XYZ file of C-alpha atoms in Angstrom:
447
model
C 1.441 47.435 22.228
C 4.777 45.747 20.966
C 4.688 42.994 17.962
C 5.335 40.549 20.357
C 2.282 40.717 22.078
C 0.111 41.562 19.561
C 1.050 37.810 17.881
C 0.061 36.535 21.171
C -3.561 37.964 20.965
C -3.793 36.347 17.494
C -6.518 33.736 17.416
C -5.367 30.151 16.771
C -6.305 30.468 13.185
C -4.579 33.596 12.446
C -1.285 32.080 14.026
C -1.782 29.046 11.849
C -1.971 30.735 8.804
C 1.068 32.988 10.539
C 3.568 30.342 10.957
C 2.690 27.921 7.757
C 3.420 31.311 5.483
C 6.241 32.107 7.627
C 7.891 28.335 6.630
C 6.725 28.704 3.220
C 8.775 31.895 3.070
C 11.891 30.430 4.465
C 11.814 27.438 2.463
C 11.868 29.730 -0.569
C 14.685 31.916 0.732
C 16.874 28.613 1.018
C 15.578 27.023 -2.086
C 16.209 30.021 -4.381
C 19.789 30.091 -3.348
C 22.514 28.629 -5.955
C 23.086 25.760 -3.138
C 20.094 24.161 -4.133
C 20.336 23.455 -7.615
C 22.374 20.623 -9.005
C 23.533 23.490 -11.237
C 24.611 25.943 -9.003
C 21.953 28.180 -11.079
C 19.872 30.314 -8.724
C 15.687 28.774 -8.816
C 13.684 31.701 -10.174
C 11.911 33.344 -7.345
C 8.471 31.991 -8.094
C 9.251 28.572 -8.872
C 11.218 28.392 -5.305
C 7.989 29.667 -3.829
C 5.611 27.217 -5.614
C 7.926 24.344 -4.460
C 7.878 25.485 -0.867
C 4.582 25.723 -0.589
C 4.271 22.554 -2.380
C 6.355 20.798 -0.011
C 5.059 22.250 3.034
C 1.575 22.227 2.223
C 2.248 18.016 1.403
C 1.145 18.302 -2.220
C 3.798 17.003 -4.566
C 3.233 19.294 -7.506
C 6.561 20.459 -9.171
C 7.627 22.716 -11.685
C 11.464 20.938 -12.228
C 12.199 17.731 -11.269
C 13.135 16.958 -7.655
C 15.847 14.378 -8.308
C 17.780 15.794 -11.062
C 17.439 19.842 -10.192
C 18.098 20.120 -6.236
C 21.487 19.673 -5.126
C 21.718 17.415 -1.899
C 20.765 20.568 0.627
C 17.899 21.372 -2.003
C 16.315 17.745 -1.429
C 17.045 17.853 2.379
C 15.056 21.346 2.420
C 12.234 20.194 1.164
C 12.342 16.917 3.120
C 12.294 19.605 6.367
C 9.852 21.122 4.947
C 7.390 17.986 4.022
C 8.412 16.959 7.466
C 7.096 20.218 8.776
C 4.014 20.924 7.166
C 2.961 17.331 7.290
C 3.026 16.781 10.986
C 2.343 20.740 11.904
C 4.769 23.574 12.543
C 2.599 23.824 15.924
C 3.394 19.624 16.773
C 7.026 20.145 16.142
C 7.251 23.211 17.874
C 6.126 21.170 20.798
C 8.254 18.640 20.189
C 10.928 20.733 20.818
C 9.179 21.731 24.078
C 8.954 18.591 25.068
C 12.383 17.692 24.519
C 13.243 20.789 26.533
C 11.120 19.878 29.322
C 9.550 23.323 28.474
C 5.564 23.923 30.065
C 2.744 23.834 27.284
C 0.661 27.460 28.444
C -3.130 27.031 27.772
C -2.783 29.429 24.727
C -0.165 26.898 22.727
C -3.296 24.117 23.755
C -5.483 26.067 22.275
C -3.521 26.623 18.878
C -2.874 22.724 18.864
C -6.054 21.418 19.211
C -7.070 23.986 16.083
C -4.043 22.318 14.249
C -5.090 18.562 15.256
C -8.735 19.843 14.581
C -9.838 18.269 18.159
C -13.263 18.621 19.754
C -11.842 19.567 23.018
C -7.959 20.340 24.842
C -8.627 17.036 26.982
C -5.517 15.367 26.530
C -4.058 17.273 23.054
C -0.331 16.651 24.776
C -0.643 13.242 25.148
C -1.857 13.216 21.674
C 1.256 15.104 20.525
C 3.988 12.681 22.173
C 1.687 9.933 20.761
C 1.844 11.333 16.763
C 5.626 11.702 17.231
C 6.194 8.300 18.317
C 3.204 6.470 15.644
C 5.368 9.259 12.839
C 8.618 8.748 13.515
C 7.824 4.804 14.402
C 6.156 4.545 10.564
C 8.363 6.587 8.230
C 11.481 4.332 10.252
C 10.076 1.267 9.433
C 8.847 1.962 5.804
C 12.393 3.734 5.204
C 14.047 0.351 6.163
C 11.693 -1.610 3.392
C 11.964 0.945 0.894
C 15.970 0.685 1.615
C 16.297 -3.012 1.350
C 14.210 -3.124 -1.752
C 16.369 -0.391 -3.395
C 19.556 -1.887 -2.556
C 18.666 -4.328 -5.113
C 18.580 -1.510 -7.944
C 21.715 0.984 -6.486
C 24.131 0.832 -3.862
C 23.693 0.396 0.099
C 24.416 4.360 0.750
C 21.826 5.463 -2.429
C 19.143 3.447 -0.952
C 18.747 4.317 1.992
C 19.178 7.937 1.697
C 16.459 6.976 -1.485
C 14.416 5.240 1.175
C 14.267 7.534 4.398
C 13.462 10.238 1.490
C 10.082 8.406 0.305
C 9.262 7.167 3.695
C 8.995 10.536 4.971
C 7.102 11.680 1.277
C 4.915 8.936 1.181
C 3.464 9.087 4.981
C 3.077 12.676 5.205
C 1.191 11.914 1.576
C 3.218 14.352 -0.271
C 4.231 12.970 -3.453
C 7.751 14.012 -3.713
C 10.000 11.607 -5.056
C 13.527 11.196 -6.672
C 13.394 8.926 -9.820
C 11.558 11.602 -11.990
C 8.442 9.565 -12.557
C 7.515 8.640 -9.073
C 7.057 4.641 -8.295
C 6.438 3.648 -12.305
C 9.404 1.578 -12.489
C 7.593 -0.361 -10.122
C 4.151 -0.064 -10.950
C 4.346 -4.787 -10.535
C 6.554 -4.753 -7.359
C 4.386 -6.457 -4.465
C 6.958 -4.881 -1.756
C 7.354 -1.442 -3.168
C 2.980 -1.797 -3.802
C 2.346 -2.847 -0.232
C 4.804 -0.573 1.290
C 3.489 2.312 0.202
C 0.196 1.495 0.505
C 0.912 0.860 4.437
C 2.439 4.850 4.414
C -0.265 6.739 2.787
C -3.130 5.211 4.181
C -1.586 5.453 7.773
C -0.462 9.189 6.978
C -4.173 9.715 6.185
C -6.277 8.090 8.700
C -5.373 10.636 11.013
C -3.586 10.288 14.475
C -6.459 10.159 16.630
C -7.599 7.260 14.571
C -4.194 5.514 14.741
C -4.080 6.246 18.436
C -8.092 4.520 19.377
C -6.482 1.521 17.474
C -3.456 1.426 19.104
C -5.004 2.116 22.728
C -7.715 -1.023 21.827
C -5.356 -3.273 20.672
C -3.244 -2.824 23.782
C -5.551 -1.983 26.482
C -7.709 -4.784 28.156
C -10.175 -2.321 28.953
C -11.113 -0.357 26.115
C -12.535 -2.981 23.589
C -14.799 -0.172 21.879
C -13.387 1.951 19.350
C -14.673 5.931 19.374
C -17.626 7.102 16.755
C -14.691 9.126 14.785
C -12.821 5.968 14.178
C -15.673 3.906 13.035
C -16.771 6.198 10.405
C -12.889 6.677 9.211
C -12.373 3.352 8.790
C -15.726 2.907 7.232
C -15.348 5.543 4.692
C -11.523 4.133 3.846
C -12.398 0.815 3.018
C -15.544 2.170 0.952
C -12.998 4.734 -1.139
C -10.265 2.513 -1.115
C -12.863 -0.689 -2.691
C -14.623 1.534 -4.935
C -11.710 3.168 -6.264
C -10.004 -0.129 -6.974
C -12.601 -1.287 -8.870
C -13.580 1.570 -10.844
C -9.757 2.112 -11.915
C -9.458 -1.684 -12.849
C -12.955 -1.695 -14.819
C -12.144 1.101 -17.005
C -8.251 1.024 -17.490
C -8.093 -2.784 -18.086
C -8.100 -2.508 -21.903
C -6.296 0.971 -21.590
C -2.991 -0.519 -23.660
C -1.229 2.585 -22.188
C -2.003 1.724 -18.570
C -3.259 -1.364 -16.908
C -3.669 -3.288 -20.786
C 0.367 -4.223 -21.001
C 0.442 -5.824 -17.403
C -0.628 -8.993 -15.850
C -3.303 -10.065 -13.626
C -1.320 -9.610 -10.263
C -0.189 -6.296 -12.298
C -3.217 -4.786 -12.936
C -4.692 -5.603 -9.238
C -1.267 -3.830 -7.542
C -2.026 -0.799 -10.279
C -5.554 -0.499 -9.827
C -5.200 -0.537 -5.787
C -2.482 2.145 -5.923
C -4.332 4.413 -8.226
C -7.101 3.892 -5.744
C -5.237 5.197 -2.447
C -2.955 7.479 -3.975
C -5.851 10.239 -5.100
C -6.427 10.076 -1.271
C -4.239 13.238 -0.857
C -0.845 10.884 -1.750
C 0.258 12.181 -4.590
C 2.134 8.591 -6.023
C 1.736 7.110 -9.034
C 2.314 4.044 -10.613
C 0.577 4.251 -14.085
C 1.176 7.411 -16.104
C -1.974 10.114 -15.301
C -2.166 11.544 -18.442
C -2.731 8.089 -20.810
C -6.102 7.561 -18.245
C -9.087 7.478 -19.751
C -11.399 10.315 -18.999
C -13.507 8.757 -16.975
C -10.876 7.462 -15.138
C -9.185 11.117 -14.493
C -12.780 12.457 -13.395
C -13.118 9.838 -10.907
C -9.745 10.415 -9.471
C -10.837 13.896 -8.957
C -13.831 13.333 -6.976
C -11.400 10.945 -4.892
C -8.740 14.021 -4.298
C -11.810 16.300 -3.410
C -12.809 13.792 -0.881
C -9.147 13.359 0.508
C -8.041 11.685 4.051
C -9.272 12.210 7.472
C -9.340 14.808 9.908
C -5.907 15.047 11.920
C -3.818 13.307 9.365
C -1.214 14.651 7.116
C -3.439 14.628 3.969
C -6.206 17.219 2.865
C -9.217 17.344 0.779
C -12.877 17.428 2.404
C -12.347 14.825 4.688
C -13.654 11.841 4.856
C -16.189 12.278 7.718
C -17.477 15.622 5.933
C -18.085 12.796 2.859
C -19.498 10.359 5.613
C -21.877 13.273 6.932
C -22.908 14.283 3.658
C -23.729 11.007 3.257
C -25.677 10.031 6.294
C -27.754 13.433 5.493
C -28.669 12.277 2.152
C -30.006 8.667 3.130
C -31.790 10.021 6.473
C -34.069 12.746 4.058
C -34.489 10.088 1.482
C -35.959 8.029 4.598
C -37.841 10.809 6.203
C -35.659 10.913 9.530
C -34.906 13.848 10.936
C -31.389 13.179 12.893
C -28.624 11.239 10.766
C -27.515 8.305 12.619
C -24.221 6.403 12.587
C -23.202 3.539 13.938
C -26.459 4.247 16.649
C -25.225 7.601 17.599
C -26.743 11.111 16.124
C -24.397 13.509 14.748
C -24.815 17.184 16.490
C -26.440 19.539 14.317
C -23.399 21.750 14.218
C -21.274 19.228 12.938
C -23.581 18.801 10.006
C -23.379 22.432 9.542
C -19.361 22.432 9.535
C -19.436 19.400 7.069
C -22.297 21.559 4.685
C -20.189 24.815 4.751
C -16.287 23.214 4.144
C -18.269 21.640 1.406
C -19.569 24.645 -0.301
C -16.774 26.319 0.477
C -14.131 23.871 -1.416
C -16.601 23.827 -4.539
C -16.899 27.343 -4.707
C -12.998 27.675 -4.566
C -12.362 24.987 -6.988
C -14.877 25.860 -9.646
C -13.857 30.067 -9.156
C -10.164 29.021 -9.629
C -10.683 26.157 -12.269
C -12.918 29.100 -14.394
C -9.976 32.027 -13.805
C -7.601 29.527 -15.298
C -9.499 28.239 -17.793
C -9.368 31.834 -19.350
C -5.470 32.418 -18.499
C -3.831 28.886 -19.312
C -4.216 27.751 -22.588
C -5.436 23.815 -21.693
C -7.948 21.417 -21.582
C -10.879 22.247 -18.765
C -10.228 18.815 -17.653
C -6.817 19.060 -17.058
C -6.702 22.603 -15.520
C -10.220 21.271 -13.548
C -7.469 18.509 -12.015
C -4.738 20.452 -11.197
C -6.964 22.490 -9.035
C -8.472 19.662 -7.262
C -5.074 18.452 -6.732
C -3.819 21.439 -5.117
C -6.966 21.878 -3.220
C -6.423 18.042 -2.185
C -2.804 19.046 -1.356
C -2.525 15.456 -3.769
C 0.215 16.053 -6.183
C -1.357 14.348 -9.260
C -0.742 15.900 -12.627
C -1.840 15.519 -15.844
C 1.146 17.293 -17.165
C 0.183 21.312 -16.572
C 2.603 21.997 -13.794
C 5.668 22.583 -15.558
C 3.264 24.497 -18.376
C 1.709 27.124 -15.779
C 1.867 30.884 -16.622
C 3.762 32.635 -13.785
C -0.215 33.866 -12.660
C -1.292 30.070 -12.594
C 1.993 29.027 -10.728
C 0.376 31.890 -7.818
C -3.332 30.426 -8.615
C -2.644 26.782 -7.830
C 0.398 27.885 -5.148
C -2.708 29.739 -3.323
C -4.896 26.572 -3.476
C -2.195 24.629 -2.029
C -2.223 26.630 1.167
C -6.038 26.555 1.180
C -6.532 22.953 0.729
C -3.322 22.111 3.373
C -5.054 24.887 6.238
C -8.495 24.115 4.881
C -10.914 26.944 3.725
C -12.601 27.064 6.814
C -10.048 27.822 9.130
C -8.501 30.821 6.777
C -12.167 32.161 6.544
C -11.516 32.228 10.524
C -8.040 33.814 9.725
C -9.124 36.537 7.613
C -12.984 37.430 9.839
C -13.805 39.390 12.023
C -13.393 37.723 15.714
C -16.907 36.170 16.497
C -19.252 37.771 18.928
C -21.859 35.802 20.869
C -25.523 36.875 19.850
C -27.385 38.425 22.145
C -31.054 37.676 20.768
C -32.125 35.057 17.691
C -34.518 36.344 14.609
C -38.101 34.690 14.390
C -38.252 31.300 12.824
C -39.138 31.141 8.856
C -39.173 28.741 5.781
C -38.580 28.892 2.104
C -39.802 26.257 -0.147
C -36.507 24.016 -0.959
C -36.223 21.372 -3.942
């Protein structure tokens, strides 16, 4: 049997985990060449292969600075590669096929709808050409705002190379940006604020969400929006609300962060701080000079992350939602959980129970190993984890301060949190056999 055909026979988790490490690889090939650096200085190996993965997994984290280090074909690699890993290797790929009026077989279906993390292959193309056009569509039209505004600070061609740049960053939440302090010089800026606002919370309700709104708004005959959407949009608002609030409350004597602004100031801060944990990776105020309370908030937030589908990682939100609805149907004595009048399938409730688990048990394992090999504050270290997990890109300052073995750590939790651990458990198992008989019922006392 010939490579060729062995790939073929890989399961559409195995080739997922196949083709993100192959891009990681090649985006550290090019980056580690002296064309990349400002400098014409070779990146060390590992550093080009934390910022590949960084970039292609969506997170943001970076060990030199973006702006000032890569040469022009250094920044336009890791654009690629944002571009890439945001929208899926698997969705470009078909792009291509698209373009080339090339057949989608059954067996590239199959790997899509793992990558979109669909229920079913009913419609996955359609879904495809939609995400291209709602992608493209958004990072245009936020590139053009971002552009305008910027014009205003450098010249016409700086701004809107500056703009497409953090247009395509911003929606495919990966944190990436060129000024060497992300969006703080305009932490008060309604347009800059609302813009990219509009980009990461589009990037991270997911494109089956974006596509039930779209198809409602336009369609005379679907006035109903799908069970998924509902609890998305649910769950956003909630996060996005509590977030707001919780960041305001406590930072609004915080002379470091929200004390020195204004009303309007603090409301723009506090909203941004808010959606930007949600797998974004943006900041406004500086992470560090948070308060405690503040910073452990912000990591339950990147835990939590976007929604299924989307270009942003975490839990998900409806694995938050489910969790949720479990809680409040045992503390009423009901046996199914119920949303919006519909009951959730037992096995989703298993899923959302077991990526759960999973993620904790990957964060806290990680977050204890470096604990013992990098010579920081639990907190921080506790936050750069969930932020690679997250695939966020908040830091509290450890990234450029990793050991060569926590560069690898939080590089491996990138690709985790961007595949999720679930489908690299699938990766790495055995292939699943059906069982032919079921064991006798039993209980255990629980609580």
């Amino acid at each position: 049997m010939n490579k060729k055909t062995k790939l073929f026979q890989l399961s559409p988790p195995r080739i997922l985990v196949f083709g993100f490490a192959s891009i990681i690889l090649a985006g550290t090939v090019l980056l580690s060449l002296p064309i990349s650096s400002s400098s014409g200085k070779p990146l060390p190996l590992v550093d080009a292969l934390f910022t590949a993965t960084s970039a292609t997994c969506v997170t943001g984290l970076i060990v030199v600075d973006t702006g000032s280090y890569f040469s022009l074909f250094g920044q336009l690699v890791i654009l690629s590669l944002i571009q890439i890993g945001g929208l899926g290797f698997m969705t470009m790929a078909t792009l291509f096929a698209l373009v080339l009026r090339k057949r989608i077989s059954l067996r590239e279906r199959l790997i899509l709808q793992e990558a979109m993390n669909q229920i079913s292959l009913e419609g996955i193309v359609r879904l495809i050409r939609k995400v291209m056009l709602y992608a493209f569509g958004t990072e245009a039209a936020g590139a053009l705002i971002y552009a305008l505004r910027f014009s205003r600070d450098m010249n016409g061609e700086q701004a809107v190379y500056f703009g497409i740049f953090h247009a395509v960053s911003l929606f495919n939440n990966a944190g990436f940006d060129l000024f060497g302090n992300s969006l703080m010089n305009y932490v008060e800026d309604p347009v800059i604020n609302a813009a990219s606002i509009f980009l990461i919370v589009t990037g991270g309700l997911g494109f089956v969400v974006i596509s039930d709104l779209v198809d409602c708004a336009k369609s005379k005959y679907k006035r109903r929006l799908s069970l998924h959407t509902k609890v998305v949009l649910t769950a956003t608002a909630i996060l996005i609300s509590v977030g707001t609030l919780v960041v305001f409350v406590f930072e609004y004597t915080n002379a470091k962060t929200l004390g020195s602004l204004d009303l309007a100031g603090k409301i723009w801060a506090s909203l941004f701080q808010a959606v930007t944990p949600r797998t974004a990776g943006a900041n406004t105020l500086s992470i560090a000079d948070l308060r405690q309370a503040t910073q452990f908030f912000m990591i339950i937030l990147m835990f939590i992350g976007a929604s299924p589908g989307s270009t942003g990682g975490g839990i998900k939100t409806t694995t938050f939602m489910t969790l949720v609805g479990a809680i409040i149907s045992m503390a009423r004595g009901k046996e199914d959980i119920v949303m919006f009048r519909h009951r959730l399938a037992r096995d989703r409730i298993y899923k959302a129970v077991t990526i759960t688990l999973l993620s904790l048990f990957l964060i806290v394992a990680v977050s204890m190993v470096l604990s013992a090999t990098e010579d920081h504050q639990f907190l921080m270290i506790l936050f750069e984890t969930t932020s690679a997990f997250g695939t966020v890109g908040l830091s509290m300052g450890l990234t450029a301060k990793l050991t060569l073995f926590g560069k690898i750590m939080i590089s491996f939790m990138m690709f985790t949190g961007r595949l999720g651990p679930l489908t690299l458990t699938y990766a790495l198992g055995k292939k699943k056999d059906k069982e032919l008989y079921r064991h006798p019922e039993g209980k255990i006392i629980i609580g």
